[in-house]
């Protein structure tokens, strides 16, 4: 059986409204964690939580919660629905926001239909999921489950030299609550796929049963600044050229393998960065992902070995610093089955899949049974203004979330 | 015969004094063209010109001249000795400053010995020789010879968004004189080699008879920003990876050839420059140099062809913009012979050579017989704090310059 459905117009309207908050002069959507623009997004989300008659709670790392404490069950472990509202630079409007606003939409719908839940239901927007301004990403949920000490997290220095704790205070989102103050009975996150699989197969609902492991490193290569016109090639210690060799090595290795391993160099900078000076330093990041922990370790080892030989060949100094490391995650099979059941009952085709992206769900999975629901991303494009999911798919995904939460909130422990 | 010698202590002292002007908080020497720190260097140089009793003149592009108008010869074409005092980021203390201060030293010495020159003798510090803040490099001398329109030059926008003309006004060096107002009878420039040849061969004096051609381009590669975790390698349009392939292509080509061609990628930037986003844009510079114009054209063509095939292979957009282009230069044989003669008379071993770096002399050579004198650079290192030339070599080079200028100023037209 399926109960009532969510208010499609309200959900879609809020996604578009939030998507206009934080546009820069070029029209790019930029709501970096704890920034002025993200504060505006947070304020809007909190306003909607209050409109829905939910209790607002903010913890010390800035995670925002909207809690529906239905009569008499205030002390039960809640069903938690979450995601994030911070963005990358030049983001789309769906990543994170879709899941967060759908969580709120689901609670409002269940309230409106007069459901009597067996436990509280809460929606969460976790701080700094993207990790663009402060590393590591998924920081809010990581701190929430005790995976990162709150004080070290608040002391994190951003790419712009700011300190996260200070920024949270500045924008008014350094809350009182202890991270982890709500221990979920179950956690579920609805998200756009950010990959091409569902669209390619024409399937509207992805049932996410596991998630890739993620390895982030910052590599610094040190050579010799020298004159570009008078230094013979054979005498150069060119940090920029050595960095370029790492980029091509990673691509060639990924292309040669038939594994789902992906490697990305997203950040790169040269010093002194002058036209006629051989780079004395190159600093860049490496993002490695694989659903299999052993294979991810192999990739990390292969990179380490290459850097070692490169250091000798190019006569440069090389150091690598770990920025983030998460093992692949297996989600809760009982919730995964609930999602499949809910999709089927809505007459929606679905398939089990692996998440290629990191999500807050992988952190919360450490303290509660968790799972995720995916909807298609046009062209698999995300972290890009062209990020798009059809309204029909957005609404379908939110209704599957609604049915799963209704069941979890009435049937008790997922079996 | 050789006449008196320069005042070694005075010259070496001034080189060290000027070398301390413009240190940043990390102790790096940074006197970028028309910056606040370069103003301080200019002020010191002008003060020394006045102390020497020379007439100070500044032209519209900010070139500074110290002119000795010996009695009765004020209207004759002067012997011009020049170089520059702007620096790269993290510079050594000799590049440019050595030649400029030696020019002043030579004039003071000739005045002191009571020489009656047949024409004025002047020292010049040309604006923006390095081209780090404003492209192209050697701008002051290029404008001086009419190779670049003064108004376009003044309108140049810097890497920091500033406008050169405004900056020259701000620091008080937007002069009244028309660039080219002094047409030299002969031009000579003394400079550190910035390469390893003289040191390796144990020769104190390099007689520079020609100079490499220089080609500067800025390349912009445009791909698709996309999620680093969910985008299969096969579906990526990664501007950063394409840029890395250009860097490795240039290096492999240079290594494979047995020509003196050198290629350098000194500047590199990625956008959006985020760890978990595939770069949508990479912007970098290419510096190509070769003493042979045909070969330099071949290298430019090879790069253009590679960019074209790369654009197809990587499915990225590529555009290349020319920032500067100078053909190889042959210096004046009669002055070259004078330098050889002077070195021999001082008992100094010398050898003829090609300049690998660009110098103001290559511009002035368009309007006057010109040549250069090199002294050894330890390890061939330049554009680096480790740049070093032994005092003995600095003094020897300045004395050769002294003898060459004395002869030019007394014997008239170089034969």
Short mmCIF file of C-alpha atoms in Angstrom, two decimals, chain A residues 28 88-90 95 129-132 135 137 193-196 200 212 216-218 224-233 235-238 240-245 247-248 251-252 254-255 261-280 285-287 289 314 323 355-358 379-386, chain B residues 28 88-90 95 129-132 135 137 193-196 200 212 216-218 224-233 235-238 240-245 247-248 251-252 254-255 261-280 285-287 289 314 323 355-358 379-386:
data_model
loop_
_atom_site.label_atom_id
_atom_site.label_comp_id
_atom_site.label_asym_id
_atom_site.label_seq_id
_atom_site.Cartn_x
_atom_site.Cartn_y
_atom_site.Cartn_z
CA UNK A 28 27.61 30.92 -10.28
CA UNK A 88 31.07 23.49 -4.37
CA UNK A 89 32.12 26.49 -6.48
CA UNK A 90 29.84 26.76 -9.52
CA UNK A 95 23.34 18.14 -4.78
CA UNK A 129 29.81 18.00 3.25
CA UNK A 130 31.65 19.24 0.18
CA UNK A 131 34.99 19.92 1.86
CA UNK A 132 35.90 22.62 -0.67
CA UNK A 135 39.03 19.49 4.64
CA UNK A 137 34.60 16.72 3.38
CA UNK A 193 23.05 10.01 -8.40
CA UNK A 194 25.69 12.46 -9.73
CA UNK A 195 26.59 9.71 -12.17
CA UNK A 196 25.25 8.40 -15.49
CA UNK A 200 21.53 5.40 -19.13
CA UNK A 212 33.02 3.82 -2.64
CA UNK A 216 42.34 12.31 -0.54
CA UNK A 217 45.96 13.41 -0.54
CA UNK A 218 47.83 16.67 -1.05
CA UNK A 224 64.62 24.55 -8.27
CA UNK A 225 63.41 27.92 -9.51
CA UNK A 226 65.67 28.78 -12.41
CA UNK A 227 65.82 30.85 -15.56
CA UNK A 228 63.59 29.50 -18.33
CA UNK A 229 65.93 30.62 -21.11
CA UNK A 230 69.37 29.65 -19.90
CA UNK A 231 68.87 26.38 -18.03
CA UNK A 232 69.47 23.33 -20.24
CA UNK A 233 66.65 20.78 -20.03
CA UNK A 235 69.93 20.52 -15.66
CA UNK A 236 66.33 21.30 -14.67
CA UNK A 237 64.61 20.30 -11.44
CA UNK A 238 61.14 21.28 -12.66
CA UNK A 240 55.71 21.65 -12.51
CA UNK A 241 56.80 19.05 -15.02
CA UNK A 242 57.04 16.40 -12.27
CA UNK A 243 53.48 17.28 -11.16
CA UNK A 244 52.25 16.94 -14.75
CA UNK A 245 53.79 13.47 -14.87
CA UNK A 247 48.54 13.65 -13.48
CA UNK A 248 49.21 11.68 -16.66
CA UNK A 251 45.01 8.86 -15.91
CA UNK A 252 46.95 6.22 -17.83
CA UNK A 254 42.96 4.31 -14.53
CA UNK A 255 42.41 3.90 -18.27
CA UNK A 261 38.73 3.02 -9.77
CA UNK A 262 38.66 6.77 -10.46
CA UNK A 263 41.52 9.22 -9.88
CA UNK A 264 41.23 13.01 -10.09
CA UNK A 265 43.66 15.90 -9.70
CA UNK A 266 41.31 18.81 -8.95
CA UNK A 267 43.63 21.40 -7.37
CA UNK A 268 46.97 22.50 -8.83
CA UNK A 269 49.28 25.43 -8.13
CA UNK A 270 52.81 26.36 -9.21
CA UNK A 271 55.35 28.58 -7.44
CA UNK A 272 56.66 31.16 -8.18
CA UNK A 273 54.15 30.92 -11.06
CA UNK A 274 56.06 33.21 -13.43
CA UNK A 275 56.27 32.77 -17.21
CA UNK A 276 60.07 32.79 -17.38
CA UNK A 277 60.90 30.87 -14.20
CA UNK A 278 61.05 27.08 -13.90
CA UNK A 279 58.56 26.11 -11.13
CA UNK A 280 60.33 25.50 -7.82
CA UNK A 285 45.49 17.14 -4.71
CA UNK A 286 44.75 13.53 -5.60
CA UNK A 287 41.25 12.08 -5.15
CA UNK A 289 37.94 6.22 -5.14
CA UNK A 314 63.31 14.23 -11.79
CA UNK A 323 43.64 14.92 3.75
CA UNK A 355 27.51 5.31 -4.65
CA UNK A 356 30.49 6.80 -6.41
CA UNK A 357 30.35 9.95 -4.33
CA UNK A 358 30.89 10.33 -0.62
CA UNK A 379 24.31 13.17 -18.31
CA UNK A 380 25.66 12.10 -14.92
CA UNK A 381 26.68 15.73 -14.49
CA UNK A 382 27.12 17.21 -11.01
CA UNK A 383 29.26 19.84 -9.26
CA UNK A 384 28.41 21.90 -12.31
CA UNK A 385 25.69 24.44 -13.20
CA UNK A 386 24.41 21.89 -15.76
CA UNK B 28 62.40 36.98 -0.64
CA UNK B 88 61.14 38.33 -10.58
CA UNK B 89 59.52 36.90 -7.42
CA UNK B 90 62.20 35.43 -5.17
CA UNK B 95 70.18 40.00 -12.56
CA UNK B 129 62.43 43.82 -18.21
CA UNK B 130 61.24 40.72 -16.36
CA UNK B 131 57.63 40.80 -17.53
CA UNK B 132 56.40 39.00 -14.42
CA UNK B 135 53.63 41.17 -20.35
CA UNK B 137 58.98 41.37 -20.81
CA UNK B 193 75.22 34.79 -17.73
CA UNK B 194 72.29 33.15 -15.89
CA UNK B 195 73.52 29.92 -17.40
CA UNK B 196 76.23 27.34 -16.64
CA UNK B 200 81.81 25.14 -16.39
CA UNK B 212 67.94 33.41 -28.54
CA UNK B 216 55.60 33.33 -25.12
CA UNK B 217 52.05 31.99 -25.28
CA UNK B 218 49.15 31.62 -22.87
CA UNK B 224 33.66 20.05 -18.07
CA UNK B 225 33.54 20.47 -14.32
CA UNK B 226 32.12 17.23 -12.99
CA UNK B 227 32.01 15.05 -9.90
CA UNK B 228 35.33 13.35 -9.16
CA UNK B 229 33.71 10.25 -7.69
CA UNK B 230 30.91 9.44 -10.07
CA UNK B 231 32.20 10.35 -13.51
CA UNK B 232 33.75 7.37 -15.32
CA UNK B 233 37.21 8.12 -16.73
CA UNK B 235 33.24 10.26 -19.85
CA UNK B 236 35.60 12.95 -18.54
CA UNK B 237 36.53 16.20 -20.29
CA UNK B 238 39.36 17.02 -17.88
CA UNK B 240 43.71 19.70 -16.00
CA UNK B 241 44.73 16.37 -17.45
CA UNK B 242 44.90 17.87 -20.96
CA UNK B 243 47.15 20.65 -19.62
CA UNK B 244 49.42 18.08 -17.98
CA UNK B 245 49.75 16.31 -21.32
CA UNK B 247 53.65 19.92 -20.19
CA UNK B 248 54.92 16.36 -20.68
CA UNK B 251 59.51 18.13 -22.14
CA UNK B 252 59.65 14.89 -24.11
CA UNK B 254 62.88 18.97 -25.94
CA UNK B 255 64.65 15.92 -24.50
CA UNK B 261 65.60 24.56 -27.84
CA UNK B 262 64.19 25.05 -24.35
CA UNK B 263 60.48 24.93 -23.39
CA UNK B 264 59.07 25.95 -20.01
CA UNK B 265 55.59 25.97 -18.47
CA UNK B 266 56.02 28.45 -15.63
CA UNK B 267 52.43 29.46 -14.83
CA UNK B 268 49.56 27.03 -14.26
CA UNK B 269 46.08 27.39 -12.78
CA UNK B 270 43.03 25.12 -12.60
CA UNK B 271 39.36 26.07 -12.24
CA UNK B 272 37.33 25.56 -10.13
CA UNK B 273 40.41 24.21 -8.32
CA UNK B 274 38.48 21.97 -5.92
CA UNK B 275 39.64 18.55 -4.69
CA UNK B 276 36.49 16.68 -5.74
CA UNK B 277 35.71 18.47 -9.00
CA UNK B 278 37.21 17.60 -12.40
CA UNK B 279 38.88 20.81 -13.67
CA UNK B 280 36.70 22.64 -16.19
CA UNK B 285 51.99 29.71 -20.16
CA UNK B 286 54.53 28.28 -22.60
CA UNK B 287 58.00 29.86 -22.96
CA UNK B 289 63.44 29.73 -26.92
CA UNK B 314 40.48 14.84 -24.89
CA UNK B 323 52.03 37.09 -25.20
CA UNK B 355 72.52 34.61 -24.71
CA UNK B 356 69.84 32.17 -23.59
CA UNK B 357 67.91 34.87 -21.80
CA UNK B 358 66.16 37.87 -23.28
CA UNK B 379 75.69 26.72 -11.08
CA UNK B 380 74.03 28.66 -13.87
CA UNK B 381 71.38 29.59 -11.31
CA UNK B 382 69.29 32.75 -11.75
CA UNK B 383 65.77 33.99 -10.96
CA UNK B 384 66.46 32.38 -7.60
CA UNK B 385 67.85 33.56 -4.23
CA UNK B 386 70.84 31.25 -4.87
#
